[in-house]
mmCIF file of C-alpha atoms in Angstrom:
data_model
loop_
_atom_site.group_PDB
_atom_site.id
_atom_site.type_symbol
_atom_site.label_atom_id
_atom_site.label_comp_id
_atom_site.label_asym_id
_atom_site.label_seq_id
_atom_site.Cartn_x
_atom_site.Cartn_y
_atom_site.Cartn_z
ATOM 1 C CA MET A 1 -6.809 -12.489 -14.490
ATOM 2 C CA LEU A 2 -10.046 -13.893 -12.852
ATOM 3 C CA ALA A 3 -7.293 -15.649 -10.476
ATOM 4 C CA GLY A 4 -5.342 -12.514 -9.831
ATOM 5 C CA CYS A 5 -8.536 -11.172 -8.817
ATOM 6 C CA GLY A 6 -9.153 -13.621 -6.377
ATOM 7 C CA ALA A 7 -6.394 -13.079 -4.712
ATOM 8 C CA GLY A 8 -6.458 -9.343 -4.852
ATOM 9 C CA THR A 9 -9.684 -9.638 -3.068
ATOM 10 C CA CYS A 10 -8.632 -11.715 -0.367
ATOM 11 C CA GLN A 11 -5.222 -9.506 0.316
ATOM 12 C CA VAL A 12 -7.151 -6.279 0.669
ATOM 13 C CA ILE A 13 -9.788 -7.861 3.190
ATOM 14 C CA VAL A 14 -6.522 -8.776 5.384
ATOM 15 C CA THR A 15 -4.210 -6.040 4.806
ATOM 16 C CA THR A 16 -6.020 -2.828 4.719
ATOM 17 C CA PRO A 17 -6.225 -2.738 8.471
ATOM 18 C CA MET A 18 -2.685 -2.350 8.774
ATOM 19 C CA GLU A 19 -2.732 0.204 5.679
ATOM 20 C CA MET A 20 -4.711 2.086 7.380
ATOM 21 C CA LEU A 21 -2.488 2.263 10.718
ATOM 22 C CA LYS A 22 0.783 2.713 8.567
ATOM 23 C CA ILE A 23 -0.748 5.808 6.896
ATOM 24 C CA GLN A 24 -1.847 6.912 10.141
ATOM 25 C CA LEU A 25 0.926 6.672 11.629
ATOM 26 C CA GLN A 26 2.789 8.854 8.471
ATOM 27 C CA ASP A 27 0.490 11.274 8.621
ATOM 28 C CA ALA A 28 0.896 11.844 12.144
ATOM 29 C CA GLY A 29 4.141 12.925 12.309
ATOM 30 C CA ARG A 30 3.395 15.806 9.123
ATOM 31 C CA ILE A 31 0.867 17.061 11.137
ATOM 32 C CA ALA A 32 2.432 16.869 14.559
ATOM 33 C CA ALA A 33 5.404 19.273 12.618
ATOM 34 C CA GLN A 34 2.590 21.605 11.346
ATOM 35 C CA LYS A 35 1.213 21.819 14.813
ATOM 36 C CA LYS A 36 5.052 22.627 16.114
ATOM 37 C CA LEU A 37 5.682 25.626 13.742
ATOM 38 C CA MET A 38 1.457 27.062 13.998
ATOM 39 C CA ALA A 39 2.583 27.225 17.993
ATOM 40 C CA ALA A 40 5.808 28.400 17.792
ATOM 41 C CA GLN A 41 4.521 31.437 15.003
ATOM 42 C CA ALA A 42 1.837 31.959 17.972
ATOM 43 C CA GLN A 43 4.409 31.779 20.652
ATOM 44 C CA LEU A 44 6.385 34.735 18.542
ATOM 45 C CA SER A 45 3.298 37.127 17.645
ATOM 46 C CA SER A 46 2.356 37.044 21.290
ATOM 47 C CA ALA A 47 3.732 38.757 24.295
ATOM 48 C CA PRO A 48 7.072 36.982 25.785
ATOM 49 C CA GLY A 49 6.373 34.740 28.974
ATOM 50 C CA THR A 50 2.524 33.894 27.739
ATOM 51 C CA ALA A 51 2.789 30.581 26.437
ATOM 52 C CA GLY A 52 4.784 27.707 27.465
ATOM 53 C CA PRO A 53 6.282 25.403 24.911
ATOM 54 C CA ALA A 54 4.172 22.328 23.282
ATOM 55 C CA VAL A 55 4.482 19.089 24.734
ATOM 56 C CA GLU A 56 4.736 16.640 22.323
ATOM 57 C CA THR A 57 3.057 13.406 22.311
ATOM 58 C CA ARG A 58 4.065 10.376 20.193
ATOM 59 C CA THR A 59 1.061 8.864 18.677
ATOM 60 C CA THR A 60 1.030 4.773 18.501
ATOM 61 C CA ALA A 61 -0.730 2.482 16.186
ATOM 62 C CA THR A 62 -2.383 0.757 19.299
ATOM 63 C CA GLN A 63 -3.316 4.079 20.245
ATOM 64 C CA ILE A 64 -4.683 4.967 17.146
ATOM 65 C CA THR A 65 -6.500 1.550 16.382
ATOM 66 C CA ARG A 66 -8.328 2.068 20.210
ATOM 67 C CA GLU A 67 -9.344 5.070 18.936
ATOM 68 C CA LEU A 68 -11.035 3.912 15.806
ATOM 69 C CA LEU A 69 -12.482 0.750 16.998
ATOM 70 C CA ARG A 70 -14.148 3.282 20.038
ATOM 71 C CA SER A 71 -15.284 5.756 17.408
ATOM 72 C CA LYS A 72 -16.252 3.932 14.511
ATOM 73 C CA GLY A 73 -16.057 0.289 15.373
ATOM 74 C CA ILE A 74 -14.411 -2.283 13.090
ATOM 75 C CA ALA A 75 -15.635 -0.575 10.048
ATOM 76 C CA GLY A 76 -13.162 2.321 10.936
ATOM 77 C CA LEU A 77 -10.340 0.109 10.395
ATOM 78 C CA TYR A 78 -11.581 -0.835 7.111
ATOM 79 C CA LYS A 79 -12.238 3.044 5.846
ATOM 80 C CA GLY A 80 -11.030 3.263 2.130
ATOM 81 C CA LEU A 81 -11.832 -0.270 1.646
ATOM 82 C CA GLY A 82 -13.055 0.120 -2.035
ATOM 83 C CA ALA A 83 -10.079 1.931 -2.946
ATOM 84 C CA THR A 84 -8.090 -0.463 -1.665
ATOM 85 C CA LEU A 85 -10.265 -2.991 -4.066
ATOM 86 C CA LEU A 86 -9.376 -0.240 -6.720
ATOM 87 C CA ARG A 87 -6.182 -0.302 -6.209
ATOM 88 C CA ASP A 88 -5.537 -4.039 -5.141
ATOM 89 C CA VAL A 89 -7.567 -6.249 -7.508
ATOM 90 C CA PRO A 90 -6.372 -4.370 -10.938
ATOM 91 C CA PHE A 91 -2.355 -4.435 -9.617
ATOM 92 C CA SER A 92 -3.277 -8.408 -9.800
ATOM 93 C CA ILE A 93 -5.219 -8.795 -12.413
ATOM 94 C CA VAL A 94 -2.077 -6.910 -14.765
ATOM 95 C CA TYR A 95 0.635 -8.619 -12.481
ATOM 96 C CA PHE A 96 -0.194 -12.243 -12.554
ATOM 97 C CA PRO A 97 -0.785 -12.799 -15.866
ATOM 98 C CA LEU A 98 2.115 -10.839 -17.366
ATOM 99 C CA PHE A 99 4.711 -12.323 -15.390
ATOM 100 C CA ALA A 100 3.336 -15.477 -16.054
ATOM 101 C CA ASN A 101 3.957 -14.483 -19.731
ATOM 102 C CA LEU A 102 7.461 -13.087 -19.232
ATOM 103 C CA ASN A 103 8.775 -16.109 -17.502
ATOM 104 C CA LYS A 104 7.380 -18.162 -20.014
ATOM 105 C CA LEU A 105 9.927 -16.796 -22.480
ATOM 106 C CA GLY A 106 12.567 -18.174 -20.134
ATOM 107 C CA GLN A 107 11.958 -21.678 -19.963
ATOM 108 C CA LYS A 108 13.549 -23.579 -22.382
ATOM 109 C CA ASP A 109 11.544 -26.420 -21.861
ATOM 110 C CA PRO A 110 7.407 -25.932 -21.596
ATOM 111 C CA ASN A 111 8.088 -28.473 -18.959
ATOM 112 C CA ALA A 112 10.443 -27.550 -16.947
ATOM 113 C CA LYS A 113 10.822 -24.054 -14.854
ATOM 114 C CA ALA A 114 12.548 -20.907 -15.780
ATOM 115 C CA PRO A 115 16.302 -20.630 -14.173
ATOM 116 C CA PHE A 116 15.367 -18.130 -10.737
ATOM 117 C CA TYR A 117 16.960 -15.210 -12.106
ATOM 118 C CA VAL A 118 14.265 -15.435 -15.049
ATOM 119 C CA SER A 119 11.812 -15.664 -12.516
ATOM 120 C CA PHE A 120 13.412 -12.502 -10.419
ATOM 121 C CA LEU A 121 13.535 -10.318 -13.296
ATOM 122 C CA SER A 122 10.006 -11.254 -14.150
ATOM 123 C CA GLY A 123 8.652 -10.534 -11.104
ATOM 124 C CA CYS A 124 10.728 -7.236 -11.033
ATOM 125 C CA VAL A 125 9.348 -6.284 -14.196
ATOM 126 C CA ALA A 126 5.478 -7.054 -13.519
ATOM 127 C CA GLY A 127 5.495 -5.449 -10.408
ATOM 128 C CA SER A 128 6.808 -2.462 -11.119
ATOM 129 C CA THR A 129 4.686 -2.323 -14.336
ATOM 130 C CA ALA A 130 1.629 -2.675 -12.261
ATOM 131 C CA ALA A 131 2.685 -0.841 -9.627
ATOM 132 C CA VAL A 132 2.928 2.014 -11.751
ATOM 133 C CA ALA A 133 -0.534 0.997 -13.569
ATOM 134 C CA VAL A 134 -2.445 1.593 -10.509
ATOM 135 C CA ASN A 135 -1.011 4.227 -8.608
ATOM 136 C CA PRO A 136 -3.172 6.963 -9.509
ATOM 137 C CA CYS A 137 -5.730 4.355 -7.476
ATOM 138 C CA ASP A 138 -3.334 4.193 -4.394
ATOM 139 C CA VAL A 139 -3.141 7.893 -4.366
ATOM 140 C CA ILE A 140 -7.122 8.334 -3.692
ATOM 141 C CA LYS A 141 -6.300 5.238 -1.210
ATOM 142 C CA THR A 142 -3.736 7.224 0.888
ATOM 143 C CA ARG A 143 -6.212 10.275 0.615
ATOM 144 C CA LEU A 144 -8.737 8.558 1.664
ATOM 145 C CA GLN A 145 -7.109 7.253 4.443
ATOM 146 C CA SER A 146 -5.755 9.977 5.911
ATOM 147 C CA LEU A 147 -7.984 10.798 8.773
ATOM 148 C CA GLN A 148 -5.997 13.726 10.008
ATOM 149 C CA ARG A 149 -5.890 16.758 8.070
ATOM 150 C CA GLY A 150 -3.312 19.662 8.146
ATOM 151 C CA VAL A 151 -4.251 23.487 7.261
ATOM 152 C CA ASN A 152 -6.016 23.655 3.897
ATOM 153 C CA GLU A 153 -5.927 20.031 3.312
ATOM 154 C CA ASP A 154 -9.022 18.985 1.479
ATOM 155 C CA THR A 155 -11.749 16.437 2.695
ATOM 156 C CA TYR A 156 -12.962 13.834 0.839
ATOM 157 C CA SER A 157 -16.229 12.394 0.858
ATOM 158 C CA GLY A 158 -15.601 9.456 -1.611
ATOM 159 C CA ILE A 159 -13.303 7.741 -4.819
ATOM 160 C CA LEU A 160 -15.462 10.050 -6.854
ATOM 161 C CA ASP A 161 -15.108 13.866 -4.862
ATOM 162 C CA CYS A 162 -11.289 12.993 -3.955
ATOM 163 C CA THR A 163 -10.794 12.284 -7.604
ATOM 164 C CA LYS A 164 -12.325 15.250 -8.928
ATOM 165 C CA LYS A 165 -10.833 17.868 -6.620
ATOM 166 C CA ILE A 166 -7.394 16.705 -6.887
ATOM 167 C CA TRP A 167 -7.981 16.607 -10.697
ATOM 168 C CA GLN A 168 -8.927 20.720 -10.699
ATOM 169 C CA LYS A 169 -6.667 21.689 -8.023
ATOM 170 C CA GLU A 170 -3.757 20.217 -8.265
ATOM 171 C CA GLY A 171 -3.678 18.784 -11.771
ATOM 172 C CA PRO A 172 -3.595 15.025 -13.785
ATOM 173 C CA MET A 173 0.222 14.270 -12.757
ATOM 174 C CA ALA A 174 -1.003 14.612 -9.325
ATOM 175 C CA PHE A 175 -2.157 10.698 -9.328
ATOM 176 C CA LEU A 176 1.098 9.703 -10.958
ATOM 177 C CA LYS A 177 3.385 11.256 -7.323
ATOM 178 C CA GLY A 178 5.145 8.751 -5.711
ATOM 179 C CA ALA A 179 4.875 6.117 -8.176
ATOM 180 C CA TYR A 180 8.624 5.733 -9.083
ATOM 181 C CA CYS A 181 9.063 5.007 -5.043
ATOM 182 C CA ARG A 182 6.225 2.440 -5.786
ATOM 183 C CA ALA A 183 7.726 0.606 -8.419
ATOM 184 C CA LEU A 184 11.575 0.910 -7.027
ATOM 185 C CA VAL A 185 9.798 -1.386 -3.484
ATOM 186 C CA ILE A 186 7.339 -3.703 -5.987
ATOM 187 C CA ALA A 187 9.825 -4.528 -7.949
ATOM 188 C CA PRO A 188 12.443 -6.450 -5.565
ATOM 189 C CA LEU A 189 9.092 -7.703 -3.689
ATOM 190 C CA PHE A 190 7.882 -9.265 -6.341
ATOM 191 C CA GLY A 191 10.338 -10.235 -7.591
ATOM 192 C CA ILE A 192 12.052 -12.246 -4.644
ATOM 193 C CA ALA A 193 8.773 -13.759 -3.892
ATOM 194 C CA GLN A 194 8.455 -15.140 -7.162
ATOM 195 C CA VAL A 195 12.003 -16.625 -6.707
ATOM 196 C CA VAL A 196 11.357 -18.060 -3.676
ATOM 197 C CA TYR A 197 8.223 -19.619 -5.058
ATOM 198 C CA PHE A 198 9.599 -21.312 -8.006
ATOM 199 C CA ILE A 199 12.480 -22.366 -6.404
ATOM 200 C CA GLY A 200 10.255 -24.623 -4.537
ATOM 201 C CA ILE A 201 11.716 -23.673 -0.777
ATOM 202 C CA ALA A 202 7.807 -23.284 0.390
ATOM 203 C CA GLU A 203 7.583 -27.274 -1.136
ATOM 204 C CA PHE A 204 10.780 -27.981 0.313
ATOM 205 C CA LEU A 205 9.579 -26.888 3.944
ATOM 206 C CA LEU A 206 5.931 -28.506 3.755
ATOM 207 C CA GLY A 207 7.504 -31.712 2.613
ATOM 208 C CA MET A 208 9.649 -31.531 6.136
ATOM 209 C CA LEU A 209 6.439 -31.995 8.120
ATOM 210 C CA PRO A 210 5.028 -35.297 9.495
ATOM 211 C CA ARG A 211 2.542 -36.839 7.182
ATOM 212 C CA HIS A 212 -0.636 -38.343 9.539
ATOM 213 C CA ARG A 213 -0.962 -42.035 8.225
ATOM 214 C CA ALA A 214 -4.389 -42.322 6.675
#
């Protein structure tokens, strides 16, 4: 569990900026569609010919990165870091011990590796279980990292404020939104990763590297 905690912390430091950009790109299409709808409604309500067509601009990851670095510095790419830690560290704490124990059930001999299909199934079960368990933290993280807000959407000052507003306005089931889809993504991801690791592909590739003589 401590090893999983350390692994989750290291992962968050590396992947948080990419998670941040991913969420902004996913939000860009939703916000753009909402603005387009509002512009069309405004055009219909105004006199004919008084408003021209809205010009659509495509948001890119490079544009978002530059804007965040210009306005908030490197800290802008780490917005929602606390919520990301709250998701990924418990995920790793749940995942690694659960996988190890499930994989051990398929070992006929304590000194032999489990069959590859046992490692795959153990990775799938452990990954999907951990994903569902920390899904409330994933919902909070996503809300906090969304920089653009649509009409009538809440803004949040932190983890506790976000949790309180979601609970009050959307109910407890809102914290499980996307849990099914997240489990479907995580299960094969970690199943394949464990198979690749446990059949020794990494060790084989490392063994092919030239060794320096002492």
